[in-house]
Amino acid sequence: MVSKRQRDIVLSLMKEKEPVTAEWIAKELGVSDRTIRTEIKDLQSQSSSLGGRIESVRGKGYLLEIKDFNVFEKEFSPNTNDTIEEVQSDFSEQSNRVLYMLKRFLLEREPIKLESLEEELFISKPKLQNDLKLVREILESYHLKLVSRPHHGTQVEGDEYMKRLCFSNYILRRNSNLNIDSHSFHLLDQNQFEKIKETIIKKVNEYKIEISDIALENLATHITIGCKRIEEGFVIEILENDLAEKYPFEKIVANEIVKEVEEFTSLKFPKSEIDYIIVHLLGTKLIHKNTLQEFSKFDEVDTIIHCMIERLKTELNWDFHEDSEFIQALALHIRPAMNRLRYNMNIRNPLLDEIKRKYPSAFEGAAIASRCIDEYLEVEVGEHEIAYIALHIGVALERIKTRQKKVKRVIIVCASGVGSAKLLFYRLQNVFKDEIDIVATTNYYQLKEYDLSAIDFIISTIPIKEEIGVPVQVVNTFLGEGDIANIRKGLSSAIVCEEQSYLDESRVFIHKEFENKESVIRFLCEELFTQKLVSKEYVNSVLEREAVAPTSFGNLVAIPHPLTPETEETFWTVCTLKKPIEWADKHRVQFICLLNIRKVPEDDLERMYKRLIALVENSTTVQKILKSESAEEIIKILNES
C-alpha cells in the first residue's frame, strides 16, 4: 500500500531527468529530509510490485526508473484521487480523513454523531474538529452547510444540486483523462453508467451533435448520480422556472435520454430532474454542427468574442480578427462555458498544469481574454476554464506559425475535446512539417466509423487496446520530450539568446525572509516603484493576476506578473528565499521571478516565455540559483542555462 506522501515523492521524482537530493524533495513537500529518506527506503522495498525502482546515486540523490508502465500508471497516475476504500487504512493523512467525512455526510440520510467519526477515524476530538473546519470550507464553496443538532448528530444542508456537484468533484475517483475509475463504481452502478453512456452516444450521433469524450463521460456520470439519488428519495429542486422553454433543443435531447433511462431503470424522472440534465447539456459543447456559423450572431457570445479579440490585440498585440476558425472554435466553447459558470458547475481540466507550463503565453492571453466573461457575468472564471480558452488561443498561435502545410495518412485520436485535438494537430504539423498527412482528428468512440484501409498510422493520446489493423503511437497531448527530442534540439539551436537584457543586478534579491506570497510580491513591486520602473498601483495588478490563477509552476518556482502589461520594457525581477513558503494549492516556492512585460509586446514574447519556463523546469538550475550568494552569480547561471 502506497501512502499519499509516498505517491507525492514518486510524482516529484517523475519530473526529474537527473538525480535529486532528499533535501530538494523535502523542500517541495514541506517535510524533513529524514522523512523523505524513510519513505523512499519503504518505496524501494516495494519496487517489484509498483512497476518502478528508485535508485540511490551516491553523492547525487535519487533517480526514478520505470520498469512496467502499466503497473506504474495504475499506482501513480498523477490525476488520480484516492478512493474511499484505499484511504480508510491511512487515516494518518488529514486529506484522507476529510474525503472520508465528505463521503459520509453527502451520502447518508440520517445525521452522523461526531463520536462515531472519532472511533472510525481513530482520532481525538480536537483533531476531528480541526478536520471538520476543512470539510466545512469545501461544503461552503458549494453553498452547503454542516448543521449540528444536540442528541441527533450532524448533517449537510443545502441544495441537492450542489450536493451532487460536490459528490462528483470530490468523491468520485477519475483517471488521467478524467473518466470515472472502475474503483469508484462501489458508489455508482457501473452497468447503469455504461447503458446511460450508450444512450447518450446514440442521441449524439442521431442529432449530429459535437461533444468531447470528457463531456460525454461527465454527462453520463451526472445522470448516473441522478439515478442513485432519485432511487434514495433525493430529488433535485426546481432550478429555473422556464429553463426547458429557454432551451428547446436541449429539452428535446434531455427528454429522449430520460425516456430511455426510465425504461431500463424503472425510475420516474420528475421535471426538475430533466431540467438538471438540460443544465448539464448546456455545460457541454452540445450544438448542431451545421448551425455553428449562425449560433453566435445574435446573442451574448458574439459580444464576448469581440471583447476578447479586442483585448488580445490591445494588450498582447495578437490579431485574430481574420481568423474565422479561431472565432468559430471560441463560439463553440464559450456558450457552454458561460452556462457552466451560471449554474456553478465546476469543471476540471486534466491538462491544466501542462498548459500553464508548456503554453504559458497562451495561458496569459486566456487570463486576459477571460476578463470579458468575468465582467459580463460578474463571476470569476477560474483557472480550469481559462486553460480551456488557452487551448484555442494556442491553436491560433500555432496556426500563425504554420503557414503552408502538406499532409500524410494519419488520424489523431484525442480524448480531451476539440481544442486539445486541434492543438495536437497543429503542433504535429508545425514540428514534423511535410513528414505526415493528418487526414482527421476524432474522439475514441467515433474511430470505428472511419475507413482505416488507407491510413498509415494513428497518433492517440489514449491507449487503443483492440486490434484495428493500423499501428498506433500513443503520445502526450503536448508531445513528450521523447517524441520530438531531436527536432526540438534542432529548433532550439536557432533560438537567439536575449536573456541578458531581461536581468540587472539592481533587480536581484538574495536569501530574503517572507511569510507568504503577498509579502514577497509587495516587496518586489515596492523596489521597482523606488527604481521608478512601475507605478504605485502596479502591485495591485500583480496581486489581481495571482487571484485569477496561481503562478507557481512546481520546482519551488513562481512567476508572478501583472494582469496587463505595464512597463516600458520587458525585464525580470528575481528573488530567492532562505526558506520555502506555501504559494498556492500546497505548491511550495523558494525562487520568485516577477515578470514585467512591456506595454506593447513584440513577437519575442513566446520565445521569452519558453526560455524562462525551460530554466525553471530544470531543478539543477533552480538548486544552483537558490545556493547562489550574489546577484552576479544568479545572472550568470540564468544566462548560461
mmCIF file of C-alpha atoms in Angstrom, residues 158-367:
data_model
loop_
_atom_site.group_PDB
_atom_site.id
_atom_site.type_symbol
_atom_site.label_atom_id
_atom_site.label_comp_id
_atom_site.label_asym_id
_atom_site.label_seq_id
_atom_site.Cartn_x
_atom_site.Cartn_y
_atom_site.Cartn_z
ATOM 1 C CA GLY A 158 -28.414 22.832 1.174
ATOM 2 C CA ASP A 159 -29.423 22.340 -2.457
ATOM 3 C CA GLU A 160 -29.479 18.773 -3.757
ATOM 4 C CA TYR A 161 -27.975 20.160 -6.998
ATOM 5 C CA MET A 162 -24.910 21.405 -5.085
ATOM 6 C CA LYS A 163 -24.616 18.152 -3.122
ATOM 7 C CA ARG A 164 -24.346 16.253 -6.405
ATOM 8 C CA LEU A 165 -21.708 18.608 -7.794
ATOM 9 C CA CYS A 166 -19.655 18.266 -4.611
ATOM 10 C CA PHE A 167 -20.049 14.470 -4.691
ATOM 11 C CA SER A 168 -18.871 14.322 -8.312
ATOM 12 C CA ASN A 169 -15.885 16.621 -7.833
ATOM 13 C CA TYR A 170 -14.569 15.301 -4.527
ATOM 14 C CA ILE A 171 -15.667 11.702 -4.024
ATOM 15 C CA LEU A 172 -15.513 10.014 -7.412
ATOM 16 C CA ARG A 173 -12.084 8.842 -8.487
ATOM 17 C CA ARG A 174 -11.001 9.751 -12.015
ATOM 18 C CA ASN A 175 -8.134 8.561 -14.177
ATOM 19 C CA SER A 176 -5.752 10.775 -16.155
ATOM 20 C CA ASN A 177 -8.429 11.515 -18.790
ATOM 21 C CA LEU A 178 -10.983 12.409 -16.079
ATOM 22 C CA ASN A 179 -13.029 9.282 -16.765
ATOM 23 C CA ILE A 180 -14.602 7.549 -13.775
ATOM 24 C CA ASP A 181 -12.183 4.940 -12.450
ATOM 25 C CA SER A 182 -13.513 1.392 -12.073
ATOM 26 C CA HIS A 183 -12.764 1.561 -8.324
ATOM 27 C CA SER A 184 -15.442 4.260 -7.948
ATOM 28 C CA PHE A 185 -18.269 2.004 -9.059
ATOM 29 C CA HIS A 186 -18.775 0.820 -5.485
ATOM 30 C CA LEU A 187 -20.608 4.177 -5.221
ATOM 31 C CA LEU A 188 -22.353 4.055 -8.620
ATOM 32 C CA ASP A 189 -23.928 1.270 -10.687
ATOM 33 C CA GLN A 190 -21.403 0.512 -13.445
ATOM 34 C CA ASN A 191 -23.856 -1.326 -15.730
ATOM 35 C CA GLN A 192 -26.289 1.558 -15.418
ATOM 36 C CA PHE A 193 -23.498 4.031 -16.198
ATOM 37 C CA GLU A 194 -22.484 2.128 -19.359
ATOM 38 C CA LYS A 195 -26.106 1.934 -20.580
ATOM 39 C CA ILE A 196 -26.600 5.658 -19.991
ATOM 40 C CA LYS A 197 -23.379 6.373 -21.879
ATOM 41 C CA GLU A 198 -24.555 4.231 -24.815
ATOM 42 C CA THR A 199 -27.880 6.118 -24.825
ATOM 43 C CA ILE A 200 -26.091 9.486 -24.970
ATOM 44 C CA ILE A 201 -23.785 8.313 -27.807
ATOM 45 C CA LYS A 202 -26.853 7.161 -29.755
ATOM 46 C CA LYS A 203 -28.525 10.574 -29.371
ATOM 47 C CA VAL A 204 -25.267 12.408 -30.138
ATOM 48 C CA ASN A 205 -24.933 10.544 -33.443
ATOM 49 C CA GLU A 206 -28.659 10.829 -34.224
ATOM 50 C CA TYR A 207 -28.699 14.627 -33.827
ATOM 51 C CA LYS A 208 -25.195 15.152 -35.315
ATOM 52 C CA ILE A 209 -24.053 16.782 -32.100
ATOM 53 C CA GLU A 210 -20.430 17.705 -31.279
ATOM 54 C CA ILE A 211 -19.410 16.521 -27.793
ATOM 55 C CA SER A 212 -15.952 15.696 -26.401
ATOM 56 C CA ASP A 213 -15.119 12.391 -24.693
ATOM 57 C CA ILE A 214 -14.712 14.198 -21.359
ATOM 58 C CA ALA A 215 -18.086 15.971 -21.733
ATOM 59 C CA LEU A 216 -19.697 12.629 -22.646
ATOM 60 C CA GLU A 217 -18.208 10.939 -19.573
ATOM 61 C CA ASN A 218 -19.238 13.861 -17.361
ATOM 62 C CA LEU A 219 -22.841 13.858 -18.613
ATOM 63 C CA ALA A 220 -23.174 10.075 -18.146
ATOM 64 C CA THR A 221 -21.724 10.405 -14.637
ATOM 65 C CA HIS A 222 -24.188 13.102 -13.582
ATOM 66 C CA ILE A 223 -27.200 11.217 -14.950
ATOM 67 C CA THR A 224 -25.998 8.086 -13.075
ATOM 68 C CA ILE A 225 -25.635 10.161 -9.887
ATOM 69 C CA GLY A 226 -29.181 11.442 -10.539
ATOM 70 C CA CYS A 227 -30.490 7.852 -10.784
ATOM 71 C CA LYS A 228 -28.831 6.925 -7.477
ATOM 72 C CA ARG A 229 -30.246 9.963 -5.676
ATOM 73 C CA ILE A 230 -33.792 9.580 -7.116
ATOM 74 C CA GLU A 231 -33.751 5.929 -6.027
ATOM 75 C CA GLU A 232 -32.805 7.041 -2.500
ATOM 76 C CA GLY A 233 -35.594 9.634 -2.403
ATOM 77 C CA PHE A 234 -33.496 12.774 -3.006
ATOM 78 C CA VAL A 235 -34.989 14.810 -5.847
ATOM 79 C CA ILE A 236 -33.382 17.976 -7.154
ATOM 80 C CA GLU A 237 -35.066 21.335 -6.614
ATOM 81 C CA ILE A 238 -36.546 23.381 -9.489
ATOM 82 C CA LEU A 239 -33.516 25.142 -10.967
ATOM 83 C CA GLU A 240 -35.238 27.772 -13.107
ATOM 84 C CA ASN A 241 -38.925 28.168 -13.962
ATOM 85 C CA ASP A 242 -38.671 28.454 -17.749
ATOM 86 C CA LEU A 243 -35.453 26.508 -18.326
ATOM 87 C CA ALA A 244 -36.969 23.972 -20.769
ATOM 88 C CA GLU A 245 -38.700 26.750 -22.737
ATOM 89 C CA LYS A 246 -35.463 28.763 -22.984
ATOM 90 C CA TYR A 247 -33.515 25.825 -24.426
ATOM 91 C CA PRO A 248 -35.902 23.840 -26.672
ATOM 92 C CA PHE A 249 -33.179 21.827 -28.453
ATOM 93 C CA GLU A 250 -31.572 20.702 -25.182
ATOM 94 C CA LYS A 251 -35.093 19.942 -23.857
ATOM 95 C CA ILE A 252 -35.751 17.536 -26.764
ATOM 96 C CA VAL A 253 -32.433 15.717 -26.250
ATOM 97 C CA ALA A 254 -32.887 15.574 -22.442
ATOM 98 C CA ASN A 255 -36.404 14.162 -22.773
ATOM 99 C CA GLU A 256 -35.280 11.484 -25.228
ATOM 100 C CA ILE A 257 -32.377 10.445 -22.995
ATOM 101 C CA VAL A 258 -34.656 10.345 -19.935
ATOM 102 C CA LYS A 259 -37.280 8.272 -21.738
ATOM 103 C CA GLU A 260 -34.716 5.534 -22.461
ATOM 104 C CA VAL A 261 -33.134 5.744 -18.982
ATOM 105 C CA GLU A 262 -36.573 5.406 -17.347
ATOM 106 C CA GLU A 263 -37.190 2.239 -19.383
ATOM 107 C CA PHE A 264 -34.127 0.334 -18.190
ATOM 108 C CA THR A 265 -34.040 1.707 -14.602
ATOM 109 C CA SER A 266 -37.820 1.693 -13.876
ATOM 110 C CA LEU A 267 -37.312 5.101 -12.240
ATOM 111 C CA LYS A 268 -39.552 8.130 -12.798
ATOM 112 C CA PHE A 269 -37.734 11.402 -13.527
ATOM 113 C CA PRO A 270 -39.702 14.498 -12.376
ATOM 114 C CA LYS A 271 -39.455 17.751 -14.378
ATOM 115 C CA SER A 272 -36.756 19.165 -12.085
ATOM 116 C CA GLU A 273 -34.508 16.173 -12.860
ATOM 117 C CA ILE A 274 -34.999 16.704 -16.609
ATOM 118 C CA ASP A 275 -34.006 20.355 -16.058
ATOM 119 C CA TYR A 276 -30.892 19.049 -14.265
ATOM 120 C CA ILE A 277 -29.946 17.114 -17.431
ATOM 121 C CA ILE A 278 -30.675 20.215 -19.569
ATOM 122 C CA VAL A 279 -28.214 22.191 -17.418
ATOM 123 C CA HIS A 280 -25.544 19.555 -17.997
ATOM 124 C CA LEU A 281 -26.250 19.524 -21.713
ATOM 125 C CA LEU A 282 -25.786 23.299 -21.636
ATOM 126 C CA GLY A 283 -22.425 22.702 -19.956
ATOM 127 C CA THR A 284 -21.190 20.528 -22.843
ATOM 128 C CA LYS A 285 -20.306 21.506 -26.395
ATOM 129 C CA LEU A 286 -23.795 20.500 -27.446
ATOM 130 C CA ILE A 287 -24.725 22.024 -30.784
ATOM 131 C CA HIS A 288 -25.774 21.036 -34.284
ATOM 132 C CA LYS A 289 -22.599 21.018 -36.368
ATOM 133 C CA ASN A 290 -24.355 22.772 -39.242
ATOM 134 C CA THR A 291 -25.627 25.655 -37.078
ATOM 135 C CA LEU A 292 -22.185 26.695 -35.817
ATOM 136 C CA GLN A 293 -21.962 29.738 -38.102
ATOM 137 C CA GLU A 294 -25.300 31.210 -37.019
ATOM 138 C CA PHE A 295 -25.281 30.447 -33.372
ATOM 139 C CA SER A 296 -23.263 33.376 -32.042
ATOM 140 C CA LYS A 297 -24.570 36.150 -34.279
ATOM 141 C CA PHE A 298 -27.403 37.471 -32.163
ATOM 142 C CA ASP A 299 -26.551 36.535 -28.594
ATOM 143 C CA GLU A 300 -24.076 37.312 -25.826
ATOM 144 C CA VAL A 301 -21.368 35.034 -27.285
ATOM 145 C CA ASP A 302 -20.716 37.464 -30.141
ATOM 146 C CA THR A 303 -20.245 40.294 -27.619
ATOM 147 C CA ILE A 304 -17.825 38.217 -25.525
ATOM 148 C CA ILE A 305 -15.737 37.086 -28.518
ATOM 149 C CA HIS A 306 -15.484 40.626 -29.880
ATOM 150 C CA CYS A 307 -14.329 41.815 -26.435
ATOM 151 C CA MET A 308 -11.724 39.005 -26.207
ATOM 152 C CA ILE A 309 -10.266 39.643 -29.661
ATOM 153 C CA GLU A 310 -10.009 43.386 -28.972
ATOM 154 C CA ARG A 311 -8.220 42.803 -25.644
ATOM 155 C CA LEU A 312 -5.754 40.315 -27.123
ATOM 156 C CA LYS A 313 -4.929 42.839 -29.862
ATOM 157 C CA THR A 314 -4.636 45.811 -27.495
ATOM 158 C CA GLU A 315 -2.749 44.146 -24.640
ATOM 159 C CA LEU A 316 -0.642 41.443 -26.342
ATOM 160 C CA ASN A 317 -0.578 42.634 -29.964
ATOM 161 C CA TRP A 318 -2.130 39.363 -31.203
ATOM 162 C CA ASP A 319 -4.518 39.986 -34.058
ATOM 163 C CA PHE A 320 -7.108 37.215 -34.548
ATOM 164 C CA HIS A 321 -9.769 39.390 -36.238
ATOM 165 C CA GLU A 322 -9.459 37.491 -39.548
ATOM 166 C CA ASP A 323 -9.027 34.019 -38.046
ATOM 167 C CA SER A 324 -12.519 32.608 -38.649
ATOM 168 C CA GLU A 325 -11.514 29.143 -37.379
ATOM 169 C CA PHE A 326 -10.428 30.628 -34.042
ATOM 170 C CA ILE A 327 -13.641 32.674 -33.776
ATOM 171 C CA GLN A 328 -15.814 29.613 -34.507
ATOM 172 C CA ALA A 329 -13.894 27.446 -32.027
ATOM 173 C CA LEU A 330 -14.293 30.130 -29.331
ATOM 174 C CA ALA A 331 -18.009 30.424 -30.087
ATOM 175 C CA LEU A 332 -18.393 26.666 -29.715
ATOM 176 C CA HIS A 333 -16.569 26.749 -26.365
ATOM 177 C CA ILE A 334 -17.829 29.931 -24.723
ATOM 178 C CA ARG A 335 -21.568 29.280 -24.736
ATOM 179 C CA PRO A 336 -21.368 26.111 -22.608
ATOM 180 C CA ALA A 337 -18.601 27.677 -20.513
ATOM 181 C CA MET A 338 -20.889 30.582 -19.622
ATOM 182 C CA ASN A 339 -23.687 28.154 -18.769
ATOM 183 C CA ARG A 340 -21.311 26.199 -16.519
ATOM 184 C CA LEU A 341 -20.416 29.421 -14.709
ATOM 185 C CA ARG A 342 -24.052 30.498 -14.392
ATOM 186 C CA TYR A 343 -25.029 27.190 -12.786
ATOM 187 C CA ASN A 344 -21.897 26.848 -10.600
ATOM 188 C CA MET A 345 -20.759 23.747 -12.483
ATOM 189 C CA ASN A 346 -17.092 23.461 -11.556
ATOM 190 C CA ILE A 347 -15.190 21.849 -14.431
ATOM 191 C CA ARG A 348 -11.792 20.227 -14.126
ATOM 192 C CA ASN A 349 -9.198 20.465 -16.847
ATOM 193 C CA PRO A 350 -6.908 17.409 -16.859
ATOM 194 C CA LEU A 351 -4.356 19.383 -18.874
ATOM 195 C CA LEU A 352 -4.225 22.464 -16.579
ATOM 196 C CA ASP A 353 -0.664 22.087 -15.258
ATOM 197 C CA GLU A 354 0.770 21.163 -18.662
ATOM 198 C CA ILE A 355 -0.964 24.077 -20.379
ATOM 199 C CA LYS A 356 0.400 26.515 -17.779
ATOM 200 C CA ARG A 357 3.913 25.111 -18.151
ATOM 201 C CA LYS A 358 4.175 24.439 -21.876
ATOM 202 C CA TYR A 359 1.912 27.158 -23.300
ATOM 203 C CA PRO A 360 2.439 29.998 -20.808
ATOM 204 C CA SER A 361 1.868 32.828 -23.268
ATOM 205 C CA ALA A 362 -1.400 31.262 -24.498
ATOM 206 C CA PHE A 363 -2.469 30.858 -20.851
ATOM 207 C CA GLU A 364 -1.695 34.521 -20.144
ATOM 208 C CA GLY A 365 -3.689 35.513 -23.214
ATOM 209 C CA ALA A 366 -6.573 33.405 -21.933
ATOM 210 C CA ALA A 367 -6.362 35.042 -18.489
#
